[in-house]
Coordinates of C-alpha atoms in Angstrom, one line a residue:
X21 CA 75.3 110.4 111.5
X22 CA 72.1 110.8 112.7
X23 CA 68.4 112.2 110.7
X24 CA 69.2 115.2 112.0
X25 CA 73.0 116.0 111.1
X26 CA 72.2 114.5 107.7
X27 CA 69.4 117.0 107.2
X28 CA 71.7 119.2 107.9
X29 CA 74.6 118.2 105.9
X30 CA 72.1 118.0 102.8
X31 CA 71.2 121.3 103.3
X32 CA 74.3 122.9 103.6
X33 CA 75.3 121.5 100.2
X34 CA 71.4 121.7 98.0
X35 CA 71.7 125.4 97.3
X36 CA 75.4 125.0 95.4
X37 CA 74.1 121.8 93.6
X38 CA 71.2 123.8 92.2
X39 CA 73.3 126.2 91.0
X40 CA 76.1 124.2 89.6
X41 CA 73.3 122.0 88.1
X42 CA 71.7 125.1 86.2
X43 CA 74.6 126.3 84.9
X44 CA 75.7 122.6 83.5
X45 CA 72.5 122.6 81.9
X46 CA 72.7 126.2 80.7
X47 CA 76.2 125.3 79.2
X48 CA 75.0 122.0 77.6
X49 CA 71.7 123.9 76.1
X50 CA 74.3 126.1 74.7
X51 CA 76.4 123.3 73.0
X52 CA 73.1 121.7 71.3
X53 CA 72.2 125.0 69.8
X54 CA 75.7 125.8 68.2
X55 CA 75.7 122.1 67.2
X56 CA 72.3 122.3 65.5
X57 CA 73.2 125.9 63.6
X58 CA 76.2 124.1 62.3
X59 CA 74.4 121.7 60.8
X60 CA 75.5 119.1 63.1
X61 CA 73.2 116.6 64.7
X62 CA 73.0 117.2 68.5
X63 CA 74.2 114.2 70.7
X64 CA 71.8 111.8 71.2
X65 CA 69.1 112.6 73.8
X66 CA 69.4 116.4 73.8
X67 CA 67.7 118.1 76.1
X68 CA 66.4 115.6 78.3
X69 CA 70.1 113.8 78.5
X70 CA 71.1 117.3 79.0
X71 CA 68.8 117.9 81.9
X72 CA 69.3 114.2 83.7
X73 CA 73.1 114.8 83.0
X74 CA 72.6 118.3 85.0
X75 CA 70.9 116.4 87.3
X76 CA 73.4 113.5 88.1
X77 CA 76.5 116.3 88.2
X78 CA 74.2 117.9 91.2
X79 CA 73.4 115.0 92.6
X80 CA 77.2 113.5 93.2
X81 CA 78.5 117.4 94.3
X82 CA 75.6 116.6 97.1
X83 CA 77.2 113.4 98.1
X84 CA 80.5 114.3 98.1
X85 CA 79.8 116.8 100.1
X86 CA 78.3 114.8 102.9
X87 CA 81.0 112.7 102.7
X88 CA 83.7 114.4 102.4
X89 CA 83.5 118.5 102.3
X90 CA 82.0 118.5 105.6
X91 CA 84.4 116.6 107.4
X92 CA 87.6 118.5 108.8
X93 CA 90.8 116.6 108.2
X94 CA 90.5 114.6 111.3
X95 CA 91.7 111.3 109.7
X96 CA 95.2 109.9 108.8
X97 CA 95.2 107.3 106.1
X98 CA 92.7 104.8 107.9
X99 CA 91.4 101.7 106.5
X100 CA 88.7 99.4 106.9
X101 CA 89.1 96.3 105.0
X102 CA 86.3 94.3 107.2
X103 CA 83.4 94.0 104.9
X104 CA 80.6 93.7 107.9
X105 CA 81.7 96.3 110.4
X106 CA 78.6 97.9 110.1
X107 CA 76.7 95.1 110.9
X108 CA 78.9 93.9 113.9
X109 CA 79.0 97.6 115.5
X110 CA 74.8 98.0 115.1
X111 CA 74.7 94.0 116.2
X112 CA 76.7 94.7 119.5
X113 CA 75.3 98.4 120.1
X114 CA 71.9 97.9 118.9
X115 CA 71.7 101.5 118.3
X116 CA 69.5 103.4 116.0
X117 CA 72.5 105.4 114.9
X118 CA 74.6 102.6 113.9
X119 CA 71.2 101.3 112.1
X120 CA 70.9 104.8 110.7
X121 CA 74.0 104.8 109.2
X122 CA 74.0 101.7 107.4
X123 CA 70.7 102.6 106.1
X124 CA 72.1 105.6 105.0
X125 CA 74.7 104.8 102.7
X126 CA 72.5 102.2 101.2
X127 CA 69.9 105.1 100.0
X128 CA 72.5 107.6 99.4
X129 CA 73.3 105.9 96.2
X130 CA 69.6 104.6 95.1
X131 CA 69.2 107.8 93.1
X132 CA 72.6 106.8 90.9
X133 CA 71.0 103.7 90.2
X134 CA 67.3 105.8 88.8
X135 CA 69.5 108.3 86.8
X136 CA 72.2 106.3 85.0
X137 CA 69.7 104.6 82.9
X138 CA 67.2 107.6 82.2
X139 CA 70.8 109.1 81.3
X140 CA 71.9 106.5 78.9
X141 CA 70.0 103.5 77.4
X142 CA 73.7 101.7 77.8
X143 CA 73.2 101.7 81.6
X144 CA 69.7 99.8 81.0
X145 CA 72.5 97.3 80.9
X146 CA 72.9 96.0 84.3
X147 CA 76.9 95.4 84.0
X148 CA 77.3 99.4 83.0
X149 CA 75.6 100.7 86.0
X150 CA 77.1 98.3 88.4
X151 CA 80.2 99.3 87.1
X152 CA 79.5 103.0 87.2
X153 CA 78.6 102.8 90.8
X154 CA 81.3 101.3 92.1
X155 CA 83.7 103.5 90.7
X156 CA 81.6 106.2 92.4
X157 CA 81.8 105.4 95.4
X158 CA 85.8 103.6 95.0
X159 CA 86.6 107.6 94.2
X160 CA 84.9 108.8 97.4
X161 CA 86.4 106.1 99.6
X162 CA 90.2 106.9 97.8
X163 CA 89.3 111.0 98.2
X164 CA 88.5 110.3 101.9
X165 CA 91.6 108.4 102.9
X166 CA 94.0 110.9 100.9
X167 CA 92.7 114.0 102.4
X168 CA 92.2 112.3 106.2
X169 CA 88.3 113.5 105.5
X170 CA 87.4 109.9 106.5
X171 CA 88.8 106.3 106.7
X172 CA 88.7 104.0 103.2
X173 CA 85.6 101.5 104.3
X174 CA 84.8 98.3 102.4
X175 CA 81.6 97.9 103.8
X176 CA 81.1 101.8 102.6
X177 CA 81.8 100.1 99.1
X178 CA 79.5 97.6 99.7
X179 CA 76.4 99.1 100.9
X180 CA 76.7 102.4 97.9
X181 CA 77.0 99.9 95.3
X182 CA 74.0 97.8 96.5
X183 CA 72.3 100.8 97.0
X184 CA 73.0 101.7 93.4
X185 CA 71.8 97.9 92.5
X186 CA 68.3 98.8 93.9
X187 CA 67.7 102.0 92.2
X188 CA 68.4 100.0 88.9
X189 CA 66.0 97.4 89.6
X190 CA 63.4 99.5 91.0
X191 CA 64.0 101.7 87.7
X192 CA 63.9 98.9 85.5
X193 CA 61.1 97.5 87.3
X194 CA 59.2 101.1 86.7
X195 CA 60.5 101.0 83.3
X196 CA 58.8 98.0 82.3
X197 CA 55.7 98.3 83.5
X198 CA 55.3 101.7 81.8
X199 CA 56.4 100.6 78.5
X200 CA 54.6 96.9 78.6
X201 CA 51.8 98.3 80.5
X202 CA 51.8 94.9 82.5
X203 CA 55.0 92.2 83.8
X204 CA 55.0 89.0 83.8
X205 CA 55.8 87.4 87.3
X206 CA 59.6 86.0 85.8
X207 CA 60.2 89.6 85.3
X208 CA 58.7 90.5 88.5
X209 CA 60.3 88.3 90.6
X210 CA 63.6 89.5 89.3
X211 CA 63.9 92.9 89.9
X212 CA 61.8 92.1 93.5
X213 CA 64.1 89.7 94.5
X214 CA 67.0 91.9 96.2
X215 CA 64.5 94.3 97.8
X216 CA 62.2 91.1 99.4
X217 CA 65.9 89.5 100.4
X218 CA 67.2 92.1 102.2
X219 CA 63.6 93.4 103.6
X220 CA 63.2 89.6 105.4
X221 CA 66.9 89.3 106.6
X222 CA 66.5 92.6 108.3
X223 CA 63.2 91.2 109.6
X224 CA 65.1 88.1 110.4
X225 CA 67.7 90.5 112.5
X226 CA 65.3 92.4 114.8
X227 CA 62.8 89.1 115.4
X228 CA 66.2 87.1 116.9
X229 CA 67.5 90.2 118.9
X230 CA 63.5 90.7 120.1
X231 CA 64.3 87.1 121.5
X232 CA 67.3 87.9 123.3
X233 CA 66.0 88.3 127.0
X234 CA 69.6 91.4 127.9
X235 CA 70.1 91.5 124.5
X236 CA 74.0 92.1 123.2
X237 CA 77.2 93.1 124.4
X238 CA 77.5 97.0 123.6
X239 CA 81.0 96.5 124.8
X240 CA 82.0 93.6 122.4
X241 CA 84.7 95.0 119.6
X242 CA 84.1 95.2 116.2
X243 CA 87.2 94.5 114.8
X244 CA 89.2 91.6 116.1
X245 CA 92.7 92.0 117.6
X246 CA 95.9 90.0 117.2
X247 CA 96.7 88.5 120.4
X248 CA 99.3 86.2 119.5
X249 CA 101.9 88.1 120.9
X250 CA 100.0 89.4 124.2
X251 CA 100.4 87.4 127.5
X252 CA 98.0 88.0 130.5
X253 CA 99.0 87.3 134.0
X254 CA 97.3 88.0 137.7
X255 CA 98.2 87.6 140.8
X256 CA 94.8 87.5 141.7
X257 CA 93.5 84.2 143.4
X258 CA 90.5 82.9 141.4
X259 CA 87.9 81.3 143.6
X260 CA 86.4 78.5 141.3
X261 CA 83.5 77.9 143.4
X262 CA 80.0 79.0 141.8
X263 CA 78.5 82.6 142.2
X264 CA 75.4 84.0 141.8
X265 CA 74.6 87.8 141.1
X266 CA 71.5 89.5 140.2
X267 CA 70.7 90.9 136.5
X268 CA 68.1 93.3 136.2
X269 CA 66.8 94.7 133.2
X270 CA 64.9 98.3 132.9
X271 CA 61.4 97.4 131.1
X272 CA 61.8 101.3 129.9
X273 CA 64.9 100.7 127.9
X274 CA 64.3 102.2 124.5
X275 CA 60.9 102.8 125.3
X276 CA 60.6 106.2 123.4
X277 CA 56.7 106.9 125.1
X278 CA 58.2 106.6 128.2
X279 CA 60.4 109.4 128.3
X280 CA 57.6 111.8 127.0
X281 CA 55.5 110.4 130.3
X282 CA 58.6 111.1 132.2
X283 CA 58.4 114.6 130.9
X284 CA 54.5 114.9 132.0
X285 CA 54.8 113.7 135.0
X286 CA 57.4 116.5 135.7
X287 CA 55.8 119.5 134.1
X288 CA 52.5 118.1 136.3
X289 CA 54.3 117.8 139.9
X290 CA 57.7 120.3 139.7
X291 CA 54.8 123.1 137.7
X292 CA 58.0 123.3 135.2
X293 CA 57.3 125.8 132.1
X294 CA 56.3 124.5 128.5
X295 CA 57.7 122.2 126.4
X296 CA 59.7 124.4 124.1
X297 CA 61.8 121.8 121.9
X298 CA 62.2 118.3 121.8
X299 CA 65.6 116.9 119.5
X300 CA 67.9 114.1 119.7
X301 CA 71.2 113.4 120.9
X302 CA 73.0 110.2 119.3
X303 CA 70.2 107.7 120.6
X304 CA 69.2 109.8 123.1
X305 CA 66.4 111.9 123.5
X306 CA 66.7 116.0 125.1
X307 CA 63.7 117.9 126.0
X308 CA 64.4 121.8 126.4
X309 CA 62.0 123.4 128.2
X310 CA 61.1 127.2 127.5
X311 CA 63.3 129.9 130.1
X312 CA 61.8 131.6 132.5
X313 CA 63.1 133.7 135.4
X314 CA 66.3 132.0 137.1
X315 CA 65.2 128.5 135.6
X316 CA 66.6 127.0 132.2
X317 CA 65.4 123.4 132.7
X318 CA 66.3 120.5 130.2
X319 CA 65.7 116.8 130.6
X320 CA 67.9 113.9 128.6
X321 CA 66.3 110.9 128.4
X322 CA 68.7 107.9 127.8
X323 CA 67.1 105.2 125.6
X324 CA 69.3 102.6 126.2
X325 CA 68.6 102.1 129.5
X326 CA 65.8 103.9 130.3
X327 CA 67.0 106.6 132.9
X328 CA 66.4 110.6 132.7
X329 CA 68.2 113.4 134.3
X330 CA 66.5 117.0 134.4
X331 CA 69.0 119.7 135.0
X332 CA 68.7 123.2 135.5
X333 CA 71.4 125.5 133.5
X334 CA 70.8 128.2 135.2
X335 CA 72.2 126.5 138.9
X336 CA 75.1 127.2 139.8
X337 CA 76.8 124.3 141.6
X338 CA 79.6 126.1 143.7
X339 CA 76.7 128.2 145.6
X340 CA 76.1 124.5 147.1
X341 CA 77.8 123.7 150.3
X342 CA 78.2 120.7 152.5
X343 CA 77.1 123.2 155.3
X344 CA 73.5 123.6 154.1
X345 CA 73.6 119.6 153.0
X346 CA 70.1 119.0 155.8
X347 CA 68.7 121.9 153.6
X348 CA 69.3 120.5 150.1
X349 CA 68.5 116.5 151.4
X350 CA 65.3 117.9 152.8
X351 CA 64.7 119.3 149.6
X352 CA 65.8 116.6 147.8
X353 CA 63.8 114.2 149.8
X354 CA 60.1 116.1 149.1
X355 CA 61.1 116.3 145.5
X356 CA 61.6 112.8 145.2
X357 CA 58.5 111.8 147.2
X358 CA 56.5 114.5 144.9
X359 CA 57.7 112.6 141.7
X360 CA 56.9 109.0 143.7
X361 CA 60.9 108.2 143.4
X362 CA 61.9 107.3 146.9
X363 CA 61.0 103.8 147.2
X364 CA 59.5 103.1 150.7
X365 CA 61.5 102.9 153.8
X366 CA 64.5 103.9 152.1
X367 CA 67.3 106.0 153.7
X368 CA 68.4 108.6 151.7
X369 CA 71.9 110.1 152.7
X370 CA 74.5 112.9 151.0
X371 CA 77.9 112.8 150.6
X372 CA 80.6 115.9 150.7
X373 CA 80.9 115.7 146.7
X374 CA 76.6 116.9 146.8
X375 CA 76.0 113.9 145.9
X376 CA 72.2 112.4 146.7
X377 CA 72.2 108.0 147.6
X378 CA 69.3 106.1 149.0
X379 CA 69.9 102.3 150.4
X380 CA 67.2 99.7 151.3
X381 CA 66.9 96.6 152.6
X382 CA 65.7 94.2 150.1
X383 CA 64.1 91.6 153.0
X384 CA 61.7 94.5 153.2
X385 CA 60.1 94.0 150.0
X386 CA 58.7 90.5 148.0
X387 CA 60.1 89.9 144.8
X388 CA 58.1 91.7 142.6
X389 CA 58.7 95.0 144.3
X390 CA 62.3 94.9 143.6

């Protein structure tokens, strides 16, 4: 899930919290009175446990919502028993969505971690709240993999319940300071330590993979496969003499600013209309443009590597023909040249599918041109 599909998600589900949260409290407010005109003394708290109990039934109809309600029943008793495949899937992939994620369910449950204690003084007790958040989220993971609304994840486990973990000690921390008025650095240090740990590994993470000249293997699995059983055999003939072959790298990979230049220089030298919307597509980013007359122009920009396509929904393919081919590449050609895309000397040819290729020699340019 990305920003924008959690937004979305959260919003689908706030209005039904609300309510369900008002009338827990209205039914609570209800049980103190007739308690109190009894003559018996109201649970302890009253209103205010009445109101933060309101607000913790809200608050986990809103989470499992997201992570289950939504979902269709698209899953079949799946499990996940590999603690860090969250980490090994953003580690290969590098991707802000895989990032996202784990990010996610880490926060999702820093709010269980505030309200326990302002609920209860017994969840001042660090043992109570731990325990009270990982029976949370052990319920959603168990609802998930017996509706097929999702697969049972241990590293889902692990990241709610450390989530919960930090909204304890960032509540305690709070806590303290309010009713001391000051902390000693012992105490400090303590409820810092898990937030400072995991802010310097992540640190730690991106410095190492800044490092890395092609970065990772997008490719490389995150779960491991049995391959006792499997044999592999070629007939291939393996040459065992040394090969060369060039690697090249796009300095615009994930270069967000780029793709917004790309998108100037276009409205500048094609005279395409406004920018009308700019959103996000998994890690990439799509620029809609507003409609005119016969033109419906949108341009993706890919962040992993760099590279943009603009298309035009309003063309229609199938009115293309290999018969007016000199008319499109001549088209094609003083488009590219407008935009400063055809590299110099370059032959640019089409094929019968439409499609556009231009070849070049590379003894025609140094080694910095290429």
């Amino acid at each position: 899930m990305d920003i924008k599909e959690i937004v979305i998600r959260l919003s689908a589900f706030f209005v039904p919290a609300a309510i369900l949260a008002i009338g827990v409290l209205v039914l609570s407010f209800i049980v103190i009175k007739m308690r109190k005109k009894k003559g018996m003394n109201p649970s302890s708290g009253g209103k205010k446990k009445a109101i933060i109990g309101s607000l913790l039934v809200a608050y986990y109809f809103i989470v499992i919502g997201i992570t289950n309600l939504s979902r269709g029943e698209s899953f079949s008793g799946q499990v996940n028993l590999n603690i860090f495949s969250g980490y090994i899937d953003a580690w290969n992939s590098f991707s802000l969505i895989a990032f996202q994620l784990i990010v996610f369910n880490v926060l999702m449950f820093v709010p269980l971690g505030i309200l326990l204690p302002l609920y209860s003084r017994r969840f001042m007790q660090f043992k109570w709240t731990f325990a009270a958040t990982l029976l949370a989220t052990l319920v959603i993971e168990i609802f998930q993999v017996v509706t097929g609304r999702g697969i049972f994840e241990l590293d889902d486990i692990f990241h709610n319940t450390l989530g919960g973990v930090l909204g304890y000690q960032l509540f305690m921390l709070t806590h303290e300071i309010v009713r001391n008025k000051s902390i000693s650095l012992k105490q400090l240090t303590k409820r810092l330590a898990l937030p400072m740990v995991l802010l310097f590994a992540v640190a730690g993470w991106f410095s190492f993979y800044h490092f890395k000249e092609f970065g990772n293997m997008s490719i490389n699995p995150t779960y491991g496969t049995d391959m006792e059983k499997v044999t592999l055999s070629t007939t291939m003939e393996l040459n065992s003499e040394k090969a060369y072959a060039p690697v090249y790298k796009n300095k615009y990979s994930n270069d967000e600013e780029h793709g917004r230049d790309v998108v100037d220089n276009l409205q500048k030298k094609l005279r395409l209309p406004k920018l009308a919307e700019e959103g996000r597509e998994g890690d990439n980013r799509m620029f809609t443009f507003e409609k005119e007359q016969g033109t419906d122009y949108q341009m993706s920009y890919y962040m992993r590597d760099g590279t943009w396509s603009l298309m035009d929904h309003e063309f229609l393919p199938e009115n293309v023909t290999y018969e007016n081919s000199e008319e499109m590449k001549a088209y094609a050609t003083e488009m590219l040249a407008r935009l400063d895309l055809l590299p110099k000397q370059a032959d640019l040819t089409i094929s019968e599918t439409g499609t556009f290729h231009w070849m070049i020699q590379p003894s025609t340019y140094s080694s910095s041109e290429i």
